[in-house]
Coordinates of C-alpha atoms in Angstrom, one line a residue:
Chain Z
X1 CA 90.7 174.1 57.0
X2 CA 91.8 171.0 55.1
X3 CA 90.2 168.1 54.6
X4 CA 92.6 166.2 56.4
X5 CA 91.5 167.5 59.6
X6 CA 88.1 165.2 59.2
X7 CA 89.6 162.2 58.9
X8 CA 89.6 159.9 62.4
X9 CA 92.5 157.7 63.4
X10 CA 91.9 157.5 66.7
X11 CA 90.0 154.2 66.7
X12 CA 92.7 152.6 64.1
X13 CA 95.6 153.2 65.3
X14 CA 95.9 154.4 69.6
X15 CA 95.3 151.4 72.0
X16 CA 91.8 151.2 72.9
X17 CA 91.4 152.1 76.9
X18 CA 88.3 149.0 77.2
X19 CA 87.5 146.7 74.9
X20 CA 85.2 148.0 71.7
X21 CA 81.3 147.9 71.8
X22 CA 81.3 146.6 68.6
X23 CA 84.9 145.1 66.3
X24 CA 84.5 144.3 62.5
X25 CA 87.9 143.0 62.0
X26 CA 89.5 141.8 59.0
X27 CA 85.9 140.7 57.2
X28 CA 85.2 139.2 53.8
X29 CA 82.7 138.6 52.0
X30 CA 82.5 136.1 49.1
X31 CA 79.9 134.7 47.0
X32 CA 80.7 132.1 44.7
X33 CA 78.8 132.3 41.5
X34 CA 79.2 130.4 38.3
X35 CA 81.9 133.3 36.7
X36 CA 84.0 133.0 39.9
X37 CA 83.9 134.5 42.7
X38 CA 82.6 137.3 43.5
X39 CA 84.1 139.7 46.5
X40 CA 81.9 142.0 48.0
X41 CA 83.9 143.4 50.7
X42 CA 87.6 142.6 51.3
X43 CA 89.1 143.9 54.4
X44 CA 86.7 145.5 56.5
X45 CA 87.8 146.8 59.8
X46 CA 85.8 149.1 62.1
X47 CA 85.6 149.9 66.0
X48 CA 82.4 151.6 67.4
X49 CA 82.3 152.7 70.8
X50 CA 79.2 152.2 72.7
X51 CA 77.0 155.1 72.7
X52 CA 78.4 156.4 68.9
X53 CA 76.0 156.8 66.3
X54 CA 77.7 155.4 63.2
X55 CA 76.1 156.1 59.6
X56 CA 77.8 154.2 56.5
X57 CA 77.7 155.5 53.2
X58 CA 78.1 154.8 49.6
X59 CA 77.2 154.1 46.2
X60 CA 74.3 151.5 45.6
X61 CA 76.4 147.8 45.3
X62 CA 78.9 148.9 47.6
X63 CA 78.1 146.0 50.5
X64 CA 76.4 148.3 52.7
X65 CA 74.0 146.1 53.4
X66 CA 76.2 143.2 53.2
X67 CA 78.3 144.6 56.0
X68 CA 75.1 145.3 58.5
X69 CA 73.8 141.8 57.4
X70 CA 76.4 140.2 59.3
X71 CA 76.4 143.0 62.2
X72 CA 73.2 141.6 62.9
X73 CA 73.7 138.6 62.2
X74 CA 71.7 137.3 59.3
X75 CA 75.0 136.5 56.9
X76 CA 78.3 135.4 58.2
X77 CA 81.3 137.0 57.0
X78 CA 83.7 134.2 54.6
X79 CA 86.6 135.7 56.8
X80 CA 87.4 137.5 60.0
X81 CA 85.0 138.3 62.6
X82 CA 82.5 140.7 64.2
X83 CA 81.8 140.7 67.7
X84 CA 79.9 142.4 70.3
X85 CA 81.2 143.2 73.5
X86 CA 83.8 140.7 72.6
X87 CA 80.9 138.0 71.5
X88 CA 81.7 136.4 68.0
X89 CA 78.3 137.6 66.5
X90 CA 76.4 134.6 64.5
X91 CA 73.1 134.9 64.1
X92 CA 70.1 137.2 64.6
X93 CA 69.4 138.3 68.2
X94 CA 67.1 141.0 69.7
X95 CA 70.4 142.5 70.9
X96 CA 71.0 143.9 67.6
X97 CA 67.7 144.9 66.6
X98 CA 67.5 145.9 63.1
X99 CA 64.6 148.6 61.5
X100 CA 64.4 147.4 57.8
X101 CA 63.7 149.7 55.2
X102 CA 60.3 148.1 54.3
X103 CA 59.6 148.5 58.0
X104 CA 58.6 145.0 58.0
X105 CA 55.5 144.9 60.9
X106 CA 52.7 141.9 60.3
X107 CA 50.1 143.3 58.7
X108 CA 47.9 141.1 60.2
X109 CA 48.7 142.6 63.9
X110 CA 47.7 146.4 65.0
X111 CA 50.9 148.9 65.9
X112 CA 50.0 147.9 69.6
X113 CA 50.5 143.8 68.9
X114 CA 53.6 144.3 66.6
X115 CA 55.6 146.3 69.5
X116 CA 54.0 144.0 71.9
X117 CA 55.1 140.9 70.2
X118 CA 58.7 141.9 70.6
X119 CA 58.6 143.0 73.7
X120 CA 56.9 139.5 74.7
X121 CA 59.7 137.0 72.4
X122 CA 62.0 138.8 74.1
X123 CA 61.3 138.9 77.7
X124 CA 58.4 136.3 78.6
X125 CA 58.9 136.7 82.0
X126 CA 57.7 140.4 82.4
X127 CA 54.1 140.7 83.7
X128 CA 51.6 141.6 81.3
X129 CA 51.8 145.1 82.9
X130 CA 55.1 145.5 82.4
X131 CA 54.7 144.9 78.8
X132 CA 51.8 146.9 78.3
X133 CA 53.6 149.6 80.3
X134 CA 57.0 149.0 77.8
X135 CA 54.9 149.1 74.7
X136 CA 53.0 152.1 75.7
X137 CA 56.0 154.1 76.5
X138 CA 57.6 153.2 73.5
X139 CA 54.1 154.2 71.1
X140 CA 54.1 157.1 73.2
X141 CA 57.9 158.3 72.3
X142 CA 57.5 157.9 68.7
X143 CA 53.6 159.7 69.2
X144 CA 51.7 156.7 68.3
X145 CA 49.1 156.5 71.0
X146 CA 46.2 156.9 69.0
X147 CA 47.0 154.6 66.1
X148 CA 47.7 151.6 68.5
X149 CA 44.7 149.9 67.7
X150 CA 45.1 150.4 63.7
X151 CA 46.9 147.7 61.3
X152 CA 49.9 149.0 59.6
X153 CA 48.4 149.1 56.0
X154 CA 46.0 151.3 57.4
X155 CA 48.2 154.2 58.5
X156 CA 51.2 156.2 56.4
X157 CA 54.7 155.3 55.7
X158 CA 55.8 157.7 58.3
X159 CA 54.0 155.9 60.9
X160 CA 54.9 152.2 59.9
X161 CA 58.4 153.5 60.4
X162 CA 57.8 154.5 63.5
X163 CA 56.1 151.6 64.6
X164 CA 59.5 150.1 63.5
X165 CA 61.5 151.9 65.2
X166 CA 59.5 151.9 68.5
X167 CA 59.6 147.6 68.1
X168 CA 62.8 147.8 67.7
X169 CA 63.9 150.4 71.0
X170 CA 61.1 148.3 73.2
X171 CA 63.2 145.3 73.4
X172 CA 66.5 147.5 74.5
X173 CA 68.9 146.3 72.1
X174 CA 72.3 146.8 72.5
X175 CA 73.0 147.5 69.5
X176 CA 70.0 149.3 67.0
X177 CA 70.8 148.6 63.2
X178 CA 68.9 150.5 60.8
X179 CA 69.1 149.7 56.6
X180 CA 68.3 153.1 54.6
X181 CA 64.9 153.4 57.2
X182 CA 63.6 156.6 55.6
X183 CA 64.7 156.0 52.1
X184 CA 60.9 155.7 51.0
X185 CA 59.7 158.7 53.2
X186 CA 59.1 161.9 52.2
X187 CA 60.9 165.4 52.7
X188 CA 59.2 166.7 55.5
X189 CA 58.4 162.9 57.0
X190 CA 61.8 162.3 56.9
X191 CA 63.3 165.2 58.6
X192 CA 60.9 165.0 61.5
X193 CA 61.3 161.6 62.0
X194 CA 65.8 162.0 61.9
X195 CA 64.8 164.5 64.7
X196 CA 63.1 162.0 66.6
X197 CA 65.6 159.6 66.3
X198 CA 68.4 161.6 67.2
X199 CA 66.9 162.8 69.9
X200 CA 65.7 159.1 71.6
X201 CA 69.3 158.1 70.7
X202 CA 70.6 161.1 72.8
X203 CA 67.7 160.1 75.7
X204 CA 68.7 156.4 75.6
X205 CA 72.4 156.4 74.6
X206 CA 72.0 153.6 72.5
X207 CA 74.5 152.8 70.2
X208 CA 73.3 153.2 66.9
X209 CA 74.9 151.8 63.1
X210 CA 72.8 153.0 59.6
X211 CA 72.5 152.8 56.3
X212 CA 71.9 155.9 54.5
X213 CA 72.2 157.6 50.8
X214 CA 71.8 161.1 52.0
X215 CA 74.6 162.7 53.4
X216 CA 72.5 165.2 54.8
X217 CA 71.3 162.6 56.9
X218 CA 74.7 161.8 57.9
X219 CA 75.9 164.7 58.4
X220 CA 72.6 165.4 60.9
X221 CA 72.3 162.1 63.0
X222 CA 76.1 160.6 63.2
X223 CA 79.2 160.8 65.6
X224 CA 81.2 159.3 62.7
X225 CA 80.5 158.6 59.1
X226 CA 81.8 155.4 57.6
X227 CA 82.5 156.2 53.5
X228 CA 82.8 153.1 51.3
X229 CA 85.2 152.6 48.5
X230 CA 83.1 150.9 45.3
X231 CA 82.2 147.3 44.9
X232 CA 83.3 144.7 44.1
X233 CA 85.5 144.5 46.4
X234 CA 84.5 147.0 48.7
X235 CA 86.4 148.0 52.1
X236 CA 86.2 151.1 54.2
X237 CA 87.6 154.4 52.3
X238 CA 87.5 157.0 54.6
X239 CA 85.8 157.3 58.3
X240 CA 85.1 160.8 59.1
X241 CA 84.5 162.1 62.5
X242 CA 81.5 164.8 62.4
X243 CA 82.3 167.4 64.7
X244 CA 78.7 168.7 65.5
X245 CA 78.0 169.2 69.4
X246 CA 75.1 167.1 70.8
X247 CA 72.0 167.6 71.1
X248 CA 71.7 168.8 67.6
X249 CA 69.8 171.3 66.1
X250 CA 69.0 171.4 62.4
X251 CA 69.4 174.8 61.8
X252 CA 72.0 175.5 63.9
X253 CA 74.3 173.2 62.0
X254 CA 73.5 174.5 59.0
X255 CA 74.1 178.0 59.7
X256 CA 77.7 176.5 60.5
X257 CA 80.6 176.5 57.7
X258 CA 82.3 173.4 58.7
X259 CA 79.2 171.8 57.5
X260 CA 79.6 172.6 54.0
X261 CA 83.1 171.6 53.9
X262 CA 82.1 168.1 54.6
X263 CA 79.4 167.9 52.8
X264 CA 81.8 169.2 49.8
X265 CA 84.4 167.0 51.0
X266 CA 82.0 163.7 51.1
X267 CA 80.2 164.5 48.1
X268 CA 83.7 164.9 46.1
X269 CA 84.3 161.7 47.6
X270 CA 81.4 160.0 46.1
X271 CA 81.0 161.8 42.9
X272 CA 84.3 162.6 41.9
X273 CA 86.8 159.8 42.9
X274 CA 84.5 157.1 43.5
X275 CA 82.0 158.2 40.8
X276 CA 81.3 155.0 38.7
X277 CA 83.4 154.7 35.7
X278 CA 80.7 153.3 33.4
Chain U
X23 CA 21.5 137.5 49.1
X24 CA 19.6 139.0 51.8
X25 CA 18.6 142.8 52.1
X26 CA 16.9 144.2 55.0
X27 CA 15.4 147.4 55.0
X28 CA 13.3 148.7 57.7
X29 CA 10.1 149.1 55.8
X30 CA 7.7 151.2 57.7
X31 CA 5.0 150.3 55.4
X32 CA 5.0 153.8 53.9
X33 CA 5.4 154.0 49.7
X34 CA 8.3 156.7 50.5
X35 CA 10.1 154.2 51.9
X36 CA 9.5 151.8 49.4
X37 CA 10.0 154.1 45.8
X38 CA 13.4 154.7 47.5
X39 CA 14.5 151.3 48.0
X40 CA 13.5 150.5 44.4
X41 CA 15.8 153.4 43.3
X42 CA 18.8 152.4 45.4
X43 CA 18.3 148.4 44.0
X44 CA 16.1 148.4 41.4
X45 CA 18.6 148.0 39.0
X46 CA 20.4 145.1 40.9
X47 CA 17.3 143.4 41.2
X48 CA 15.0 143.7 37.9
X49 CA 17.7 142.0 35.3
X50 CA 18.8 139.2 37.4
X51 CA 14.9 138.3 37.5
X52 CA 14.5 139.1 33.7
X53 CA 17.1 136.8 32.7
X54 CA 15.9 134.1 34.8
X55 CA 12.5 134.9 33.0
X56 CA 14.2 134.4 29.7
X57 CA 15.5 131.5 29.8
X58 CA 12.7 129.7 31.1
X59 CA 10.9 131.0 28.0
X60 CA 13.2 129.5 25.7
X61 CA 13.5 126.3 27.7
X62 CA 9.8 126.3 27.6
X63 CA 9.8 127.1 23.2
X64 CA 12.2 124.6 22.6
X65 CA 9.9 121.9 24.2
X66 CA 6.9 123.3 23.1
X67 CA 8.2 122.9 19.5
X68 CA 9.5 119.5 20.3
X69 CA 13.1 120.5 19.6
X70 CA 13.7 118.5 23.3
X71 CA 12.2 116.2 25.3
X72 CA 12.3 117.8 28.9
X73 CA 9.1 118.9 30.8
X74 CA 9.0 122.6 30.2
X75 CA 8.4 124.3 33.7
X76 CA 4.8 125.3 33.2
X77 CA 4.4 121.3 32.9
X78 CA 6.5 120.7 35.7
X79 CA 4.8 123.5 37.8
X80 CA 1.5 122.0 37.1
X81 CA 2.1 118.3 38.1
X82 CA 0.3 117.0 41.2
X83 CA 3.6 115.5 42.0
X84 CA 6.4 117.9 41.5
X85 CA 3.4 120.3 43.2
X86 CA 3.6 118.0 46.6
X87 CA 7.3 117.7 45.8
X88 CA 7.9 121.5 45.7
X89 CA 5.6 122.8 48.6
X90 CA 6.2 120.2 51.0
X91 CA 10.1 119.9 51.7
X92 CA 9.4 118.7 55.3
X93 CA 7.9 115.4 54.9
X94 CA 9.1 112.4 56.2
X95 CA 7.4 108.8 55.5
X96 CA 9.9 106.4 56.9
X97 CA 13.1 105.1 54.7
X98 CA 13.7 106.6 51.7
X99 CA 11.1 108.5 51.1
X100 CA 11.4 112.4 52.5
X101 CA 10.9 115.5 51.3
X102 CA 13.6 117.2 49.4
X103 CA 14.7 119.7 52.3
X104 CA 15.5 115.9 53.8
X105 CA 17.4 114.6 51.2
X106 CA 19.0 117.6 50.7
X107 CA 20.3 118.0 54.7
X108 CA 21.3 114.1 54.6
X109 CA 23.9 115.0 51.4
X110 CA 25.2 118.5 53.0
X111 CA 25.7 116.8 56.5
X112 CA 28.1 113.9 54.7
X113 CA 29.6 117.4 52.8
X114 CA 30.1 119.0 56.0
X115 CA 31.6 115.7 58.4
X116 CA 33.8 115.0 54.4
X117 CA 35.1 118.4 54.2
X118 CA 35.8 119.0 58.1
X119 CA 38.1 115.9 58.1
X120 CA 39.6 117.8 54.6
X121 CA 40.3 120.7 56.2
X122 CA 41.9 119.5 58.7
X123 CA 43.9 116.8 57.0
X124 CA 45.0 119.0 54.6
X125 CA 46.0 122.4 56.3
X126 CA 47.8 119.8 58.8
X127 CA 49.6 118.1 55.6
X128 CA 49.6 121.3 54.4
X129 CA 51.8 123.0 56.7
X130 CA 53.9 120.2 57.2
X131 CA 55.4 119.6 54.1
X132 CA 55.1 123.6 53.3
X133 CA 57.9 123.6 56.4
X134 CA 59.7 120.6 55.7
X135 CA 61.3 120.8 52.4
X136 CA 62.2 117.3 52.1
X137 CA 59.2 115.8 52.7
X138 CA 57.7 118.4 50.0
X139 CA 60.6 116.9 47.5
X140 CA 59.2 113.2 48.5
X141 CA 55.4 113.8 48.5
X142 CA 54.5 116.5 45.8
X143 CA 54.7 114.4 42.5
X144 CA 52.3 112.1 44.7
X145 CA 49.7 115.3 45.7
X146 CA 50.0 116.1 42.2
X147 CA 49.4 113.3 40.6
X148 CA 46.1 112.3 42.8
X149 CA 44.8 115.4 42.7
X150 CA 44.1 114.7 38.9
X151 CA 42.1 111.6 39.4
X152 CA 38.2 112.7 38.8
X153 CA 35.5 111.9 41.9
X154 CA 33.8 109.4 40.6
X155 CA 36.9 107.4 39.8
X156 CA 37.3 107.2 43.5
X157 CA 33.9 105.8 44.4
X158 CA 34.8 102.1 42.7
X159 CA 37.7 102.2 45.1
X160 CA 35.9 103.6 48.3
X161 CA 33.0 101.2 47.7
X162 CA 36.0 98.1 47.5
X163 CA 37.8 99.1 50.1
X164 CA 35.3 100.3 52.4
X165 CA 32.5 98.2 51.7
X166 CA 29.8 100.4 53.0
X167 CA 27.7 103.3 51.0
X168 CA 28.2 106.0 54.5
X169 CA 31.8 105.8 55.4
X170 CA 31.9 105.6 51.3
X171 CA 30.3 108.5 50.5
X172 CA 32.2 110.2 52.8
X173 CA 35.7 109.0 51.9
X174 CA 35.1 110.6 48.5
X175 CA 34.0 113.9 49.6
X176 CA 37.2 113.9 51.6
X177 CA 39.1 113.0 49.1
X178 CA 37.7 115.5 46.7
X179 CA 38.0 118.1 49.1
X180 CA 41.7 117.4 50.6
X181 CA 43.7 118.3 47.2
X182 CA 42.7 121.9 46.8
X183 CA 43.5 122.6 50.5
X184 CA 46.6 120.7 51.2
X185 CA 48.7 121.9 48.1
X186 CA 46.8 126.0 48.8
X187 CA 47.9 125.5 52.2
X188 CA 52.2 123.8 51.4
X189 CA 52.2 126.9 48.9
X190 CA 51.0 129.8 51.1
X191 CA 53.2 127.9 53.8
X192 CA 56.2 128.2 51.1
X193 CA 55.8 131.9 50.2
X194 CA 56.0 133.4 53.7
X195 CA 57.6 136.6 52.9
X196 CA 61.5 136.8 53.9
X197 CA 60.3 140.3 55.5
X198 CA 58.3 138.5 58.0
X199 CA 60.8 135.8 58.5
X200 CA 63.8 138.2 59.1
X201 CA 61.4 139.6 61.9
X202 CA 61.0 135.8 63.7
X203 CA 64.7 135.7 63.2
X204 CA 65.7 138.9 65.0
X205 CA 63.3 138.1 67.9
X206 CA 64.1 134.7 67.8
X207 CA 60.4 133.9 68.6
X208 CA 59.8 130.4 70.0
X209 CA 58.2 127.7 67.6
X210 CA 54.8 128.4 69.0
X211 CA 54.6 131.8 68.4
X212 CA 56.3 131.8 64.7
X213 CA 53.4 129.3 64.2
X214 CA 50.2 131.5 65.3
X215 CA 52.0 135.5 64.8
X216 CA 53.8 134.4 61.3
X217 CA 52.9 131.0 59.5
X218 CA 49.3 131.2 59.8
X219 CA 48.3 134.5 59.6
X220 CA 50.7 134.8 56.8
X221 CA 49.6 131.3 54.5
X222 CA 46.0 131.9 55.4
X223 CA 44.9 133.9 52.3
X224 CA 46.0 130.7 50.3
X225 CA 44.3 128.2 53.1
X226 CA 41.2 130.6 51.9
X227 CA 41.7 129.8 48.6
X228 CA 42.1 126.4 49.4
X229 CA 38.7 126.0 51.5
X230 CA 36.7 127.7 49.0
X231 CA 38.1 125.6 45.5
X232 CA 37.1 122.5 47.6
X233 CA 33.5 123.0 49.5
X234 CA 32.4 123.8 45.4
X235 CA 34.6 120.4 44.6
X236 CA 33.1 118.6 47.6
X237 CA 29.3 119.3 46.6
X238 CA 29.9 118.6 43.2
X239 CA 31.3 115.0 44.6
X240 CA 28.4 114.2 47.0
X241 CA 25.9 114.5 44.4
X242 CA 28.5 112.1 42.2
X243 CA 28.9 109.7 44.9
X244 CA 25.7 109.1 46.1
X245 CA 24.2 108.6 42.7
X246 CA 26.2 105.1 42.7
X247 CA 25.6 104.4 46.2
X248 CA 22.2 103.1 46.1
X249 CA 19.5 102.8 49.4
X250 CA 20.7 105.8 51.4
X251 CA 18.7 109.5 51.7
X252 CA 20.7 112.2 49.7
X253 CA 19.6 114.1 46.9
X254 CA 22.0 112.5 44.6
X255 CA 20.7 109.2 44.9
X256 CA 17.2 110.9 45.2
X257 CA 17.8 112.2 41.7
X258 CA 18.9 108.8 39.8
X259 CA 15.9 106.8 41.9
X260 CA 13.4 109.5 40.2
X261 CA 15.3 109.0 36.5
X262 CA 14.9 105.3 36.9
X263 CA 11.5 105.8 37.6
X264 CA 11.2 108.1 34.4
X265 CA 10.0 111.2 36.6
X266 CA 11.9 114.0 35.1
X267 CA 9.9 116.5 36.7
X268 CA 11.5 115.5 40.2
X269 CA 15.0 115.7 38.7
X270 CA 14.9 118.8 37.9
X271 CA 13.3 120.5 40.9
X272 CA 16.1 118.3 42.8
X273 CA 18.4 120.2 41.2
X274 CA 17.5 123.8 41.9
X275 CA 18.1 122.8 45.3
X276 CA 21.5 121.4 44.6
X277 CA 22.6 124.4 42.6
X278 CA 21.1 126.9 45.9
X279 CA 23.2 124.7 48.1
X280 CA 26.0 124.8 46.2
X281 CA 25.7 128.6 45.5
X282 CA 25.1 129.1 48.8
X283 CA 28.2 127.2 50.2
X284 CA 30.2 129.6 47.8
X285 CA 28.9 132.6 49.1
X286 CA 29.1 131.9 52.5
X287 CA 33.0 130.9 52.1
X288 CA 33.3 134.3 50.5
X289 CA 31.7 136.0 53.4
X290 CA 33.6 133.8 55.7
X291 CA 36.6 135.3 53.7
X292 CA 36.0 138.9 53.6
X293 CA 35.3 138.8 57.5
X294 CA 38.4 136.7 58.9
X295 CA 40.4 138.5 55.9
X296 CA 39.7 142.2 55.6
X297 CA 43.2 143.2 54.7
X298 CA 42.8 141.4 51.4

């Protein structure tokens, strides 16, 4: 099998049947500094369909972030455009929710209030209990119940994250946007709660765009796996289509050869032509 | 500091409480013990002029002054429990009007970073000026000892918790903010879910550098302001009359005040606060 075979050009180059979920087209991103300025990404273009689960991956610097910062809105690109469902995309909206990698919940609110909250900013005119019944559902699907009434700093990592990631899903976004969310988790944590993830992104065909540094990860969770060239200057290298029937099961995939391939095939991307020359 | 026990009267019970705080109670009372023994040397050698306490204990005054706190003749003259209510009720109404004025201000120019720019060389530069300075200018401007005395304590007080407050207002994490941002929460509820609950380990702070500024004012302010009940002016009435003995049994109720205000802020703290 060559490598060849991975790489997707569907999206680039065949007309596109409806219009994309979500276009990045053309985008830039400068920052001025005193030296000049500096380009973190030059010339990003990327369709997702609705539905896909997209990871992105690449060395720390890269613009990772920078790219899902104006996906969800918080940054604006210096040129070109991102849009969803056609809409020019500029600022923050609970249609692209976003888990952050510090999972970011208010300490001063128990898991119940910080799900609750969302589900309230976003749709006030629910009955309280409709809400209750949204927020429940969605403790419940990430296993929660019990530590509703608890404050985040008093349960695990794992947890917060899934308080996160059920804040996020209770609002329905159209678009979920997660930043490396189990970088700071640990082995077992982590796999368990990919699993999880996977599997409510199968139950709710959400459309889903991540972060990650693990291209196990990737190679686990995503439809199709965006590989970024080095900063400065950063666009997409590569975007490879990960062949793995849904729903997905751990050890089936890796009892399957293709997935050594790619993960041969990504990691001598990353470590051999886009190691860092320093 | 309170500790109740439930004492059934049996010595069981009691050997064991004196295991379990015997140690947190004996050398608190033997240094107390100590230095009233030195303060009572130095005046028995002569080395100062203060009443040691056995004298003051043993004065027919200070005796009526010390077991009768109640009493109430008319005017001026009331028992120390009086004078000492009259001072921490202008604290209280001083430091109310503080803490509202000042997490108000506070949160006001925290959010508005122009108004910050205009006014913080100002905060800064009052907040430096000493209590009693301000009592000349109260008295002028206000004319009358009450509304006086009060504008100091306010004035005290305001200055700790209006620049706590604009700084805990300032350093709302971006975490938290980014959250507001996604949800796009309406101004109402980024006040009470976000800026509050976020600044209010600094408003703490605030509240408790300024009830410990405001009592130390009272007592300041009211030793000026002449003909009104407080133990301040209770305590320079009793040095013009060259009783000593009443000045200093005036202030072990200013310092129980005062340590009491403390600890009850850092109660108030620990209960409205338990994250921190």
């Amino acid at each position: 099998m060559t490598t060849a075979a991975f790489h997707d050009t569907s999206y680039d180059s065949m007309p596109q049947p409806h219009p994309p979920f979500l276009t990045i087209e053309n985008v830039t991103k400068i920052y001025p500094t005193s030296k000049g300025a500096n380009v973190v990404l030059d010339g990003v273009n990327l369709n997702v369909a609705e539905g896909e689960f997209i990871c992105v991956i690449g060395h720390s610097g890269c613009g990772k972030s920078t790219l899902l910062n104006m996906v969800s809105g918080f940054n604006q690109p210096t040129s070109g455009e991102v849009r969803l469902k056609g809409q020019l995309i500029k600022k923050p909206g609970p249609d692209r929710m976003v888990v952050f990698q510090n999972y970011s919940l208010l300490p001063w609110l128990t898991v119940y209030e910080n799900v609750y909250l969302a589900v309230d900013a976003v749709h006030p005119e629910y009955d309280e209990v409709k809400k209750k019944d949204i927020v429940m559902h969605h403790l419940a699907m990430v296993g929660l119940i019990e530590a509703s009434e608890k404050k985040p700093p008093q349960v695990s990592g794992g947890m917060r994250q899934r308080v996160a990631i059920a804040r996020a899903l209770a609002v329905r976004p159209e678009l979920l946007i997660l930043d490396e969310p189990f970088g700071a988790l640990d082995a077992i944590t982590k796999e368990e709660l990919q699993e999880e993830l996977l599997k409510i992104w199968w139950e709710q065909k959400c459309t889903v765009m991540m972060i990650t540094h693990d291209i196990d990860e990737a190679l686990f969770l995503c439809d199709r796996l965006v590989l970024m060239t080095n900063g400065p200057a950063a666009k997409i290298g590569e975007v490879i289509r990960i062949p793995f029937e849904h729903p997905r099961d751990r050890d089936h995939i890796l009892e399957d050869p293709q997935y050594y391939d790619l993960r041969n095939y990504i990691l001598d991307y990353l470590f051999g032509r886009m190691s860092h020359e320093e | 500091m309170v500790v109740t026990t439930r004492n059934n009267g049996s010595s069981n019970g009691l050997t064991k409480f004196w295991h379990r705080n015997g140690r947190y109670i004996v050398p608190p009372i033997a240094g107390f013990l100590v230095f009233l023994t030195i303060w009572q040397m130095l005046y028995s050698i002569g080395a100062i002029k203060l009443p040691g306490p056995i004298d003051i204990l043993s004065d027919r005054n200070s005796q009526i002054l010390i077991l009768y706190p109640f009493y109430d003749r008319g005017g001026l003259d009331k028992g120390l429990f009086w004078q000492t209510f009259e001072s921490f009720q202008r604290v209280m109404i001083g430091y109310t009007c503080a803490a509202i004025v000042g997490i108000g201000m506070g949160i006001w120019v925290g959010t508005t970073p122009m108004i910050n720019r205009a006014l913080d060389p100002l905060f800064q530069f009052l907040r430096t000026v000493p209590p009693l300075a301000w009592v000349p200018i109260s008295l002028a401007a206000l004319q009358q000892n009450e509304p006086a005395a009060l504008f100091v304590i306010f004035i005290t007080a305001v200055w700790p918790i209006l620049i706590n407050t604009t700084v805990g207002v300032q350093q709302i994490p971006q975490d938290y903010q980014n959250v507001a941002r996604v949800l796009q929460l309406s101004r109402k509820k980024y006040f009470f879910k976000i800026l509050f609950p976020s600044a209010l380990p600094y408003i703490f702070t605030g509240l408790r550098i300024a009830i410990g500024l405001a009592w130390l004012a009272i007592i300041a302010a009211e030793i000026v302001m002449s003909g009104i009940v407080g133990i301040g002016f209770f305590i320079w009435d009793a040095y013009t009359n060259g009783n000593v003995n009443e000045v200093i049994i005036s202030l072990v109720y200013i310092g129980a005040v005062g340590l009491m205000l403390d600890k009850f802020m850092a109660w108030l703290q620990t209960k409205l606060l338990p994250n921190n």
